[in-house]
Amino acid sequence: KQEVTQIPAALSVPEGENLVLNCSFTDSAIYNLQWFRQDPGKGLTSLLLIQSSQREQTSGRLNASLDKSSGRSTLYIAASQPGDSATYLCAVRPRGSGGGADGLTFGKGTHLIIQP
Amino acid sequence: GAVVSQHPSWVICKSGTSVKIECRSLDFQATTMFWYRQFPKQSLMLMATSNEGSKATYEQGVEKDKFLINHASLTLSTLTVTSAHPEDSSFYICSARRDRAYLDFSYEQYFGPGTRLTVT
């Protein structure tokens, strides 16, 4: 059974710092990996999606990498801002018995606080 | 864009009653939608996969008779929590997979804003 782990569980840094969030998954048989942002009491905002054949994706100050063979992904946030404060979730779409329409397996998230 | 809405955004109901939550894809068709549940400080857990025109597929441990799913059109899936109990109080989030013209297993799910259910 696929398991997704995110480290650290919580992180607090001063504004302006660059930071890295880590995600690991136990089964490398995945279609893709996705990073989300969740604000308190809200739904999910998709940040980046990396297909299994890709190594990284970039969007603005965000860069996500994927090493499928080792079961790892990182989300790099450059020049952090207070508005980046949120919970960041990593999720994989496993290649499994469900064929082409399985749901995602999520990690528990990293709660990020950017201090002004 | 790819917008998914949920209604209601929050609901409070009494124990023993049923509650229906709607999930709509506003600007795209979605043959497949997913229902997730999130307890406080926990991650999202997939409950079931909803397929238009067919029965939903439930994850292990999810009672299909308690969580009724109906995917009656290409833009609407509903989740009904029957005979709700306080332990059903949670944040329910749906997602929709945009139908594509080609066969591609690498797709993106678009998430709704969630529904906060509180059972008293």
PDB file of C-alpha atoms in Angstrom:
ATOM      1  CA  LYS A   1       0.000   0.000   0.000  1.00  0.00           C
ATOM      2  CA  GLN A   2       1.333   3.385  -0.998  1.00  0.00           C
ATOM      3  CA  GLU A   3       2.303   5.679   1.862  1.00  0.00           C
ATOM      4  CA  VAL A   4       3.325   9.305   1.586  1.00  0.00           C
ATOM      5  CA  THR A   5       5.408  11.026   4.250  1.00  0.00           C
ATOM      6  CA  GLN A   6       6.165  14.705   4.524  1.00  0.00           C
ATOM      7  CA  ILE A   7       8.985  16.224   6.497  1.00  0.00           C
ATOM      8  CA  PRO A   8       9.005  18.480   8.414  1.00  0.00           C
ATOM      9  CA  ALA A   9       5.494  18.454   9.833  1.00  0.00           C
ATOM     10  CA  ALA A  10       5.843  22.134  10.664  1.00  0.00           C
ATOM     11  CA  LEU A  11       8.253  24.884   9.733  1.00  0.00           C
ATOM     12  CA  SER A  12       8.580  28.513  10.745  1.00  0.00           C
ATOM     13  CA  VAL A  13      11.072  30.788   8.998  1.00  0.00           C
ATOM     14  CA  PRO A  14      11.642  34.523   8.586  1.00  0.00           C
ATOM     15  CA  GLU A  15      10.408  36.237   5.496  1.00  0.00           C
ATOM     16  CA  GLY A  16      12.799  36.186   2.558  1.00  0.00           C
ATOM     17  CA  GLU A  17      14.372  32.825   3.212  1.00  0.00           C
ATOM     18  CA  ASN A  18      14.528  30.055   0.670  1.00  0.00           C
ATOM     19  CA  LEU A  19      13.162  26.774   1.946  1.00  0.00           C
ATOM     20  CA  VAL A  20      12.671  23.152   0.987  1.00  0.00           C
ATOM     21  CA  LEU A  21       9.804  20.864   1.822  1.00  0.00           C
ATOM     22  CA  ASN A  22      10.288  17.138   1.528  1.00  0.00           C
ATOM     23  CA  CYS A  23       7.991  14.358   0.424  1.00  0.00           C
ATOM     24  CA  SER A  24       8.697  10.648   0.198  1.00  0.00           C
ATOM     25  CA  PHE A  25       6.568   7.792  -1.066  1.00  0.00           C
ATOM     26  CA  THR A  26       7.004   4.074  -0.572  1.00  0.00           C
ATOM     27  CA  ASP A  27       6.035   2.739  -3.991  1.00  0.00           C
ATOM     28  CA  SER A  28       7.712   4.198  -7.053  1.00  0.00           C
ATOM     29  CA  ALA A  29       4.935   2.960  -9.324  1.00  0.00           C
ATOM     30  CA  ILE A  30       3.156   6.264  -9.793  1.00  0.00           C
ATOM     31  CA  TYR A  31       1.634   8.171 -12.678  1.00  0.00           C
ATOM     32  CA  ASN A  32       2.395  11.566 -11.235  1.00  0.00           C
ATOM     33  CA  LEU A  33       3.044  13.596  -8.099  1.00  0.00           C
ATOM     34  CA  GLN A  34       1.290  16.801  -7.176  1.00  0.00           C
ATOM     35  CA  TRP A  35       1.944  19.549  -4.665  1.00  0.00           C
ATOM     36  CA  PHE A  36      -0.990  21.440  -3.168  1.00  0.00           C
ATOM     37  CA  ARG A  37      -1.493  24.338  -0.862  1.00  0.00           C
ATOM     38  CA  GLN A  38      -4.278  24.350   1.707  1.00  0.00           C
ATOM     39  CA  ASP A  39      -5.234  27.393   3.719  1.00  0.00           C
ATOM     40  CA  PRO A  40      -6.991  26.854   7.080  1.00  0.00           C
ATOM     41  CA  GLY A  41     -10.522  25.562   6.610  1.00  0.00           C
ATOM     42  CA  LYS A  42     -10.247  25.783   2.855  1.00  0.00           C
ATOM     43  CA  GLY A  43      -9.931  23.462  -0.088  1.00  0.00           C
ATOM     44  CA  LEU A  44      -6.838  22.673  -2.091  1.00  0.00           C
ATOM     45  CA  THR A  45      -4.954  24.798  -4.562  1.00  0.00           C
ATOM     46  CA  SER A  46      -2.822  22.853  -6.998  1.00  0.00           C
ATOM     47  CA  LEU A  47       0.691  24.249  -7.203  1.00  0.00           C
ATOM     48  CA  LEU A  48       2.654  21.881  -9.389  1.00  0.00           C
ATOM     49  CA  LEU A  49       2.112  18.514 -11.042  1.00  0.00           C
ATOM     50  CA  ILE A  50       5.047  16.382 -12.124  1.00  0.00           C
ATOM     51  CA  GLN A  51       4.470  13.481 -14.449  1.00  0.00           C
ATOM     52  CA  SER A  52       6.352  10.286 -13.666  1.00  0.00           C
ATOM     53  CA  SER A  53       8.584  10.837 -16.699  1.00  0.00           C
ATOM     54  CA  GLN A  54       9.578  14.329 -15.601  1.00  0.00           C
ATOM     55  CA  ARG A  55      12.258  15.445 -13.182  1.00  0.00           C
ATOM     56  CA  GLU A  56      10.986  18.861 -12.182  1.00  0.00           C
ATOM     57  CA  GLN A  57       8.428  21.565 -12.694  1.00  0.00           C
ATOM     58  CA  THR A  58       8.627  25.291 -12.026  1.00  0.00           C
ATOM     59  CA  SER A  59       6.044  27.953 -11.430  1.00  0.00           C
ATOM     60  CA  GLY A  60       7.161  31.384 -10.327  1.00  0.00           C
ATOM     61  CA  ARG A  61       9.018  31.082  -7.032  1.00  0.00           C
ATOM     62  CA  LEU A  62       8.163  27.396  -6.747  1.00  0.00           C
ATOM     63  CA  ASN A  63      10.206  24.508  -8.037  1.00  0.00           C
ATOM     64  CA  ALA A  64       9.323  20.876  -7.499  1.00  0.00           C
ATOM     65  CA  SER A  65      11.589  17.956  -8.238  1.00  0.00           C
ATOM     66  CA  LEU A  66      10.849  14.277  -8.541  1.00  0.00           C
ATOM     67  CA  ASP A  67      13.164  11.311  -8.117  1.00  0.00           C
ATOM     68  CA  LYS A  68      10.816   8.459  -8.754  1.00  0.00           C
ATOM     69  CA  SER A  69      13.364   5.705  -8.272  1.00  0.00           C
ATOM     70  CA  SER A  70      14.192   6.842  -4.759  1.00  0.00           C
ATOM     71  CA  GLY A  71      10.615   7.801  -3.962  1.00  0.00           C
ATOM     72  CA  ARG A  72      11.320  11.434  -3.213  1.00  0.00           C
ATOM     73  CA  SER A  73      10.122  14.869  -4.148  1.00  0.00           C
ATOM     74  CA  THR A  74      11.051  18.310  -2.918  1.00  0.00           C
ATOM     75  CA  LEU A  75       9.240  21.602  -3.135  1.00  0.00           C
ATOM     76  CA  TYR A  76      11.562  24.577  -3.189  1.00  0.00           C
ATOM     77  CA  ILE A  77      10.137  27.978  -2.308  1.00  0.00           C
ATOM     78  CA  ALA A  78      12.332  30.940  -3.118  1.00  0.00           C
ATOM     79  CA  ALA A  79      12.235  34.273  -1.325  1.00  0.00           C
ATOM     80  CA  SER A  80       9.427  33.262   0.996  1.00  0.00           C
ATOM     81  CA  GLN A  81       6.653  35.728   1.826  1.00  0.00           C
ATOM     82  CA  PRO A  82       4.093  35.860   4.655  1.00  0.00           C
ATOM     83  CA  GLY A  83       1.424  35.041   2.093  1.00  0.00           C
ATOM     84  CA  ASP A  84       3.093  31.679   1.561  1.00  0.00           C
ATOM     85  CA  SER A  85       1.968  30.621   5.040  1.00  0.00           C
ATOM     86  CA  ALA A  86      -0.248  27.564   4.610  1.00  0.00           C
ATOM     87  CA  THR A  87      -0.178  23.796   4.769  1.00  0.00           C
ATOM     88  CA  TYR A  88       1.562  22.193   1.814  1.00  0.00           C
ATOM     89  CA  LEU A  89       0.401  18.748   0.781  1.00  0.00           C
ATOM     90  CA  CYS A  90       2.147  16.238  -1.414  1.00  0.00           C
ATOM     91  CA  ALA A  91       0.108  13.591  -3.217  1.00  0.00           C
ATOM     92  CA  VAL A  92       0.850  10.775  -5.619  1.00  0.00           C
ATOM     93  CA  ARG A  93      -1.362   8.986  -8.064  1.00  0.00           C
ATOM     94  CA  PRO A  94      -0.424   5.336  -7.765  1.00  0.00           C
ATOM     95  CA  ARG A  95      -0.313   2.946 -10.669  1.00  0.00           C
ATOM     96  CA  GLY A  96      -2.610   0.326  -9.292  1.00  0.00           C
ATOM     97  CA  SER A  97      -5.330  -2.151  -9.784  1.00  0.00           C
ATOM     98  CA  GLY A  98      -7.886   0.571 -10.371  1.00  0.00           C
ATOM     99  CA  GLY A  99      -6.786   1.217 -13.904  1.00  0.00           C
ATOM    100  CA  GLY A 100      -6.784   4.763 -15.162  1.00  0.00           C
ATOM    101  CA  ALA A 101      -8.912   6.560 -12.617  1.00  0.00           C
ATOM    102  CA  ASP A 102      -7.531   6.019  -9.131  1.00  0.00           C
ATOM    103  CA  GLY A 103      -7.602   8.758  -6.553  1.00  0.00           C
ATOM    104  CA  LEU A 104      -4.618  10.388  -4.945  1.00  0.00           C
ATOM    105  CA  THR A 105      -2.690   9.305  -1.862  1.00  0.00           C
ATOM    106  CA  PHE A 106      -1.809  12.275   0.300  1.00  0.00           C
ATOM    107  CA  GLY A 107       0.821  13.011   2.890  1.00  0.00           C
ATOM    108  CA  LYS A 108      -0.142  14.725   6.138  1.00  0.00           C
ATOM    109  CA  GLY A 109       1.372  17.994   4.996  1.00  0.00           C
ATOM    110  CA  THR A 110       3.889  20.546   6.172  1.00  0.00           C
ATOM    111  CA  HIS A 111       2.451  23.469   8.094  1.00  0.00           C
ATOM    112  CA  LEU A 112       4.476  26.473   7.007  1.00  0.00           C
ATOM    113  CA  ILE A 113       4.619  29.818   8.765  1.00  0.00           C
ATOM    114  CA  ILE A 114       6.532  32.713   7.238  1.00  0.00           C
ATOM    115  CA  GLN A 115       7.281  35.332   9.856  1.00  0.00           C
ATOM    116  CA  PRO A 116       7.029  38.956   8.672  1.00  0.00           C
TER     117      PRO A 116
ATOM    118  CA  GLY B   1      -9.954  27.349 -16.173  1.00  0.00           C
ATOM    119  CA  ALA B   2     -11.060  24.235 -14.375  1.00  0.00           C
ATOM    120  CA  VAL B   3     -13.349  25.181 -11.534  1.00  0.00           C
ATOM    121  CA  VAL B   4     -15.040  22.782  -9.148  1.00  0.00           C
ATOM    122  CA  SER B   5     -17.692  23.950  -6.743  1.00  0.00           C
ATOM    123  CA  GLN B   6     -19.222  22.322  -3.700  1.00  0.00           C
ATOM    124  CA  HIS B   7     -22.483  23.040  -1.976  1.00  0.00           C
ATOM    125  CA  PRO B   8     -23.015  23.659   0.824  1.00  0.00           C
ATOM    126  CA  SER B   9     -19.731  25.035   2.113  1.00  0.00           C
ATOM    127  CA  TRP B  10     -20.738  24.123   5.633  1.00  0.00           C
ATOM    128  CA  VAL B  11     -23.649  22.330   7.244  1.00  0.00           C
ATOM    129  CA  ILE B  12     -24.742  21.482  10.761  1.00  0.00           C
ATOM    130  CA  CYS B  13     -27.189  18.639  11.204  1.00  0.00           C
ATOM    131  CA  LYS B  14     -28.638  16.591  13.992  1.00  0.00           C
ATOM    132  CA  SER B  15     -27.594  13.042  14.655  1.00  0.00           C
ATOM    133  CA  GLY B  16     -29.678  10.564  12.683  1.00  0.00           C
ATOM    134  CA  THR B  17     -30.474  12.864   9.801  1.00  0.00           C
ATOM    135  CA  SER B  18     -29.103  12.708   6.255  1.00  0.00           C
ATOM    136  CA  VAL B  19     -27.059  15.356   4.495  1.00  0.00           C
ATOM    137  CA  LYS B  20     -26.417  15.755   0.776  1.00  0.00           C
ATOM    138  CA  ILE B  21     -23.291  17.421  -0.568  1.00  0.00           C
ATOM    139  CA  GLU B  22     -23.005  18.446  -4.213  1.00  0.00           C
ATOM    140  CA  CYS B  23     -19.862  18.597  -6.308  1.00  0.00           C
ATOM    141  CA  ARG B  24     -19.992  20.344  -9.668  1.00  0.00           C
ATOM    142  CA  SER B  25     -17.450  20.867 -12.418  1.00  0.00           C
ATOM    143  CA  LEU B  26     -18.377  24.305 -13.712  1.00  0.00           C
ATOM    144  CA  ASP B  27     -16.504  24.610 -16.980  1.00  0.00           C
ATOM    145  CA  PHE B  28     -15.574  21.089 -17.979  1.00  0.00           C
ATOM    146  CA  GLN B  29     -16.992  17.620 -18.152  1.00  0.00           C
ATOM    147  CA  ALA B  30     -15.911  15.032 -15.633  1.00  0.00           C
ATOM    148  CA  THR B  31     -16.756  11.394 -16.102  1.00  0.00           C
ATOM    149  CA  THR B  32     -14.850  10.656 -12.925  1.00  0.00           C
ATOM    150  CA  MET B  33     -14.984  12.483  -9.629  1.00  0.00           C
ATOM    151  CA  PHE B  34     -13.483  11.616  -6.273  1.00  0.00           C
ATOM    152  CA  TRP B  35     -14.647  12.125  -2.699  1.00  0.00           C
ATOM    153  CA  TYR B  36     -12.143  12.672   0.094  1.00  0.00           C
ATOM    154  CA  ARG B  37     -12.514  13.167   3.829  1.00  0.00           C
ATOM    155  CA  GLN B  38     -10.186  15.130   6.055  1.00  0.00           C
ATOM    156  CA  PHE B  39     -10.259  14.979   9.846  1.00  0.00           C
ATOM    157  CA  PRO B  40      -8.608  17.754  11.888  1.00  0.00           C
ATOM    158  CA  LYS B  41      -4.838  17.803  11.520  1.00  0.00           C
ATOM    159  CA  GLN B  42      -4.993  14.740   9.292  1.00  0.00           C
ATOM    160  CA  SER B  43      -4.455  14.333   5.611  1.00  0.00           C
ATOM    161  CA  LEU B  44      -7.061  13.762   2.976  1.00  0.00           C
ATOM    162  CA  MET B  45      -8.245  10.195   2.652  1.00  0.00           C
ATOM    163  CA  LEU B  46      -9.898   8.931  -0.483  1.00  0.00           C
ATOM    164  CA  MET B  47     -13.386   7.651   0.265  1.00  0.00           C
ATOM    165  CA  ALA B  48     -14.690   6.695  -3.141  1.00  0.00           C
ATOM    166  CA  THR B  49     -14.436   7.150  -6.867  1.00  0.00           C
ATOM    167  CA  SER B  50     -17.595   8.364  -8.552  1.00  0.00           C
ATOM    168  CA  ASN B  51     -18.217   7.392 -12.169  1.00  0.00           C
ATOM    169  CA  GLU B  52     -20.917   8.933 -14.320  1.00  0.00           C
ATOM    170  CA  GLY B  53     -23.597   6.444 -15.135  1.00  0.00           C
ATOM    171  CA  SER B  54     -22.262   3.633 -12.990  1.00  0.00           C
ATOM    172  CA  LYS B  55     -21.827   2.627  -9.386  1.00  0.00           C
ATOM    173  CA  ALA B  56     -19.202   4.280  -7.255  1.00  0.00           C
ATOM    174  CA  THR B  57     -16.104   2.430  -6.147  1.00  0.00           C
ATOM    175  CA  TYR B  58     -15.502   2.650  -2.420  1.00  0.00           C
ATOM    176  CA  GLU B  59     -12.202   2.414  -0.599  1.00  0.00           C
ATOM    177  CA  GLN B  60     -11.704  -0.237   2.009  1.00  0.00           C
ATOM    178  CA  GLY B  61     -13.385   0.638   5.269  1.00  0.00           C
ATOM    179  CA  VAL B  62     -15.865   3.105   3.774  1.00  0.00           C
ATOM    180  CA  GLU B  63     -19.482   2.022   4.163  1.00  0.00           C
ATOM    181  CA  LYS B  64     -21.243   2.333   0.833  1.00  0.00           C
ATOM    182  CA  ASP B  65     -24.683   2.200   2.450  1.00  0.00           C
ATOM    183  CA  LYS B  66     -23.803   5.110   4.689  1.00  0.00           C
ATOM    184  CA  PHE B  67     -22.109   7.292   2.094  1.00  0.00           C
ATOM    185  CA  LEU B  68     -24.323   7.214  -0.966  1.00  0.00           C
ATOM    186  CA  ILE B  69     -22.790   8.563  -4.138  1.00  0.00           C
ATOM    187  CA  ASN B  70     -24.718   9.495  -7.260  1.00  0.00           C
ATOM    188  CA  HIS B  71     -22.984  10.733 -10.402  1.00  0.00           C
ATOM    189  CA  ALA B  72     -26.002  11.536 -12.529  1.00  0.00           C
ATOM    190  CA  SER B  73     -24.394  13.799 -15.098  1.00  0.00           C
ATOM    191  CA  LEU B  74     -20.989  14.710 -16.480  1.00  0.00           C
ATOM    192  CA  THR B  75     -20.822  17.761 -14.225  1.00  0.00           C
ATOM    193  CA  LEU B  76     -22.458  16.678 -10.978  1.00  0.00           C
ATOM    194  CA  SER B  77     -21.728  14.147  -8.280  1.00  0.00           C
ATOM    195  CA  THR B  78     -23.503  14.028  -4.939  1.00  0.00           C
ATOM    196  CA  LEU B  79     -22.486  12.489  -1.632  1.00  0.00           C
ATOM    197  CA  THR B  80     -25.235  11.747   0.854  1.00  0.00           C
ATOM    198  CA  VAL B  81     -24.264  10.973   4.414  1.00  0.00           C
ATOM    199  CA  THR B  82     -27.127   8.894   5.730  1.00  0.00           C
ATOM    200  CA  SER B  83     -28.058   8.630   9.405  1.00  0.00           C
ATOM    201  CA  ALA B  84     -25.220  10.939  10.302  1.00  0.00           C
ATOM    202  CA  HIS B  85     -23.448  10.603  13.637  1.00  0.00           C
ATOM    203  CA  PRO B  86     -21.005  12.919  15.404  1.00  0.00           C
ATOM    204  CA  GLU B  87     -18.080  10.782  14.245  1.00  0.00           C
ATOM    205  CA  ASP B  88     -19.020  11.660  10.667  1.00  0.00           C
ATOM    206  CA  SER B  89     -18.177  15.283  11.379  1.00  0.00           C
ATOM    207  CA  SER B  90     -15.371  16.115   9.005  1.00  0.00           C
ATOM    208  CA  PHE B  91     -14.257  18.167   6.044  1.00  0.00           C
ATOM    209  CA  TYR B  92     -15.441  16.570   2.806  1.00  0.00           C
ATOM    210  CA  ILE B  93     -13.651  17.539  -0.394  1.00  0.00           C
ATOM    211  CA  CYS B  94     -14.408  16.433  -3.904  1.00  0.00           C
ATOM    212  CA  SER B  95     -12.234  16.519  -6.980  1.00  0.00           C
ATOM    213  CA  ALA B  96     -12.953  16.103 -10.652  1.00  0.00           C
ATOM    214  CA  ARG B  97     -10.867  14.714 -13.467  1.00  0.00           C
ATOM    215  CA  ARG B  98     -11.311  16.631 -16.681  1.00  0.00           C
ATOM    216  CA  ASP B  99     -12.230  14.326 -19.541  1.00  0.00           C
ATOM    217  CA  ARG B 100      -9.640  14.270 -22.267  1.00  0.00           C
ATOM    218  CA  ALA B 101      -9.939  13.416 -25.918  1.00  0.00           C
ATOM    219  CA  TYR B 102      -7.018  11.013 -25.825  1.00  0.00           C
ATOM    220  CA  LEU B 103      -6.197   8.096 -23.603  1.00  0.00           C
ATOM    221  CA  ASP B 104      -3.835   9.464 -21.006  1.00  0.00           C
ATOM    222  CA  PHE B 105      -3.376   8.164 -17.501  1.00  0.00           C
ATOM    223  CA  SER B 106      -1.442  11.254 -16.476  1.00  0.00           C
ATOM    224  CA  TYR B 107      -4.205  13.654 -15.585  1.00  0.00           C
ATOM    225  CA  GLU B 108      -4.777  16.353 -13.070  1.00  0.00           C
ATOM    226  CA  GLN B 109      -7.541  16.466 -10.513  1.00  0.00           C
ATOM    227  CA  TYR B 110      -9.243  19.744  -9.724  1.00  0.00           C
ATOM    228  CA  PHE B 111     -10.462  20.148  -6.190  1.00  0.00           C
ATOM    229  CA  GLY B 112     -13.538  21.792  -4.795  1.00  0.00           C
ATOM    230  CA  PRO B 113     -13.431  24.160  -1.809  1.00  0.00           C
ATOM    231  CA  GLY B 114     -14.731  21.539   0.599  1.00  0.00           C
ATOM    232  CA  THR B 115     -17.772  21.125   2.827  1.00  0.00           C
ATOM    233  CA  ARG B 116     -17.514  21.288   6.592  1.00  0.00           C
ATOM    234  CA  LEU B 117     -20.003  18.873   8.151  1.00  0.00           C
ATOM    235  CA  THR B 118     -20.794  19.069  11.843  1.00  0.00           C
ATOM    236  CA  VAL B 119     -23.157  16.516  13.338  1.00  0.00           C
ATOM    237  CA  THR B 120     -24.583  17.400  16.741  1.00  0.00           C
TER     238      THR B 120
END
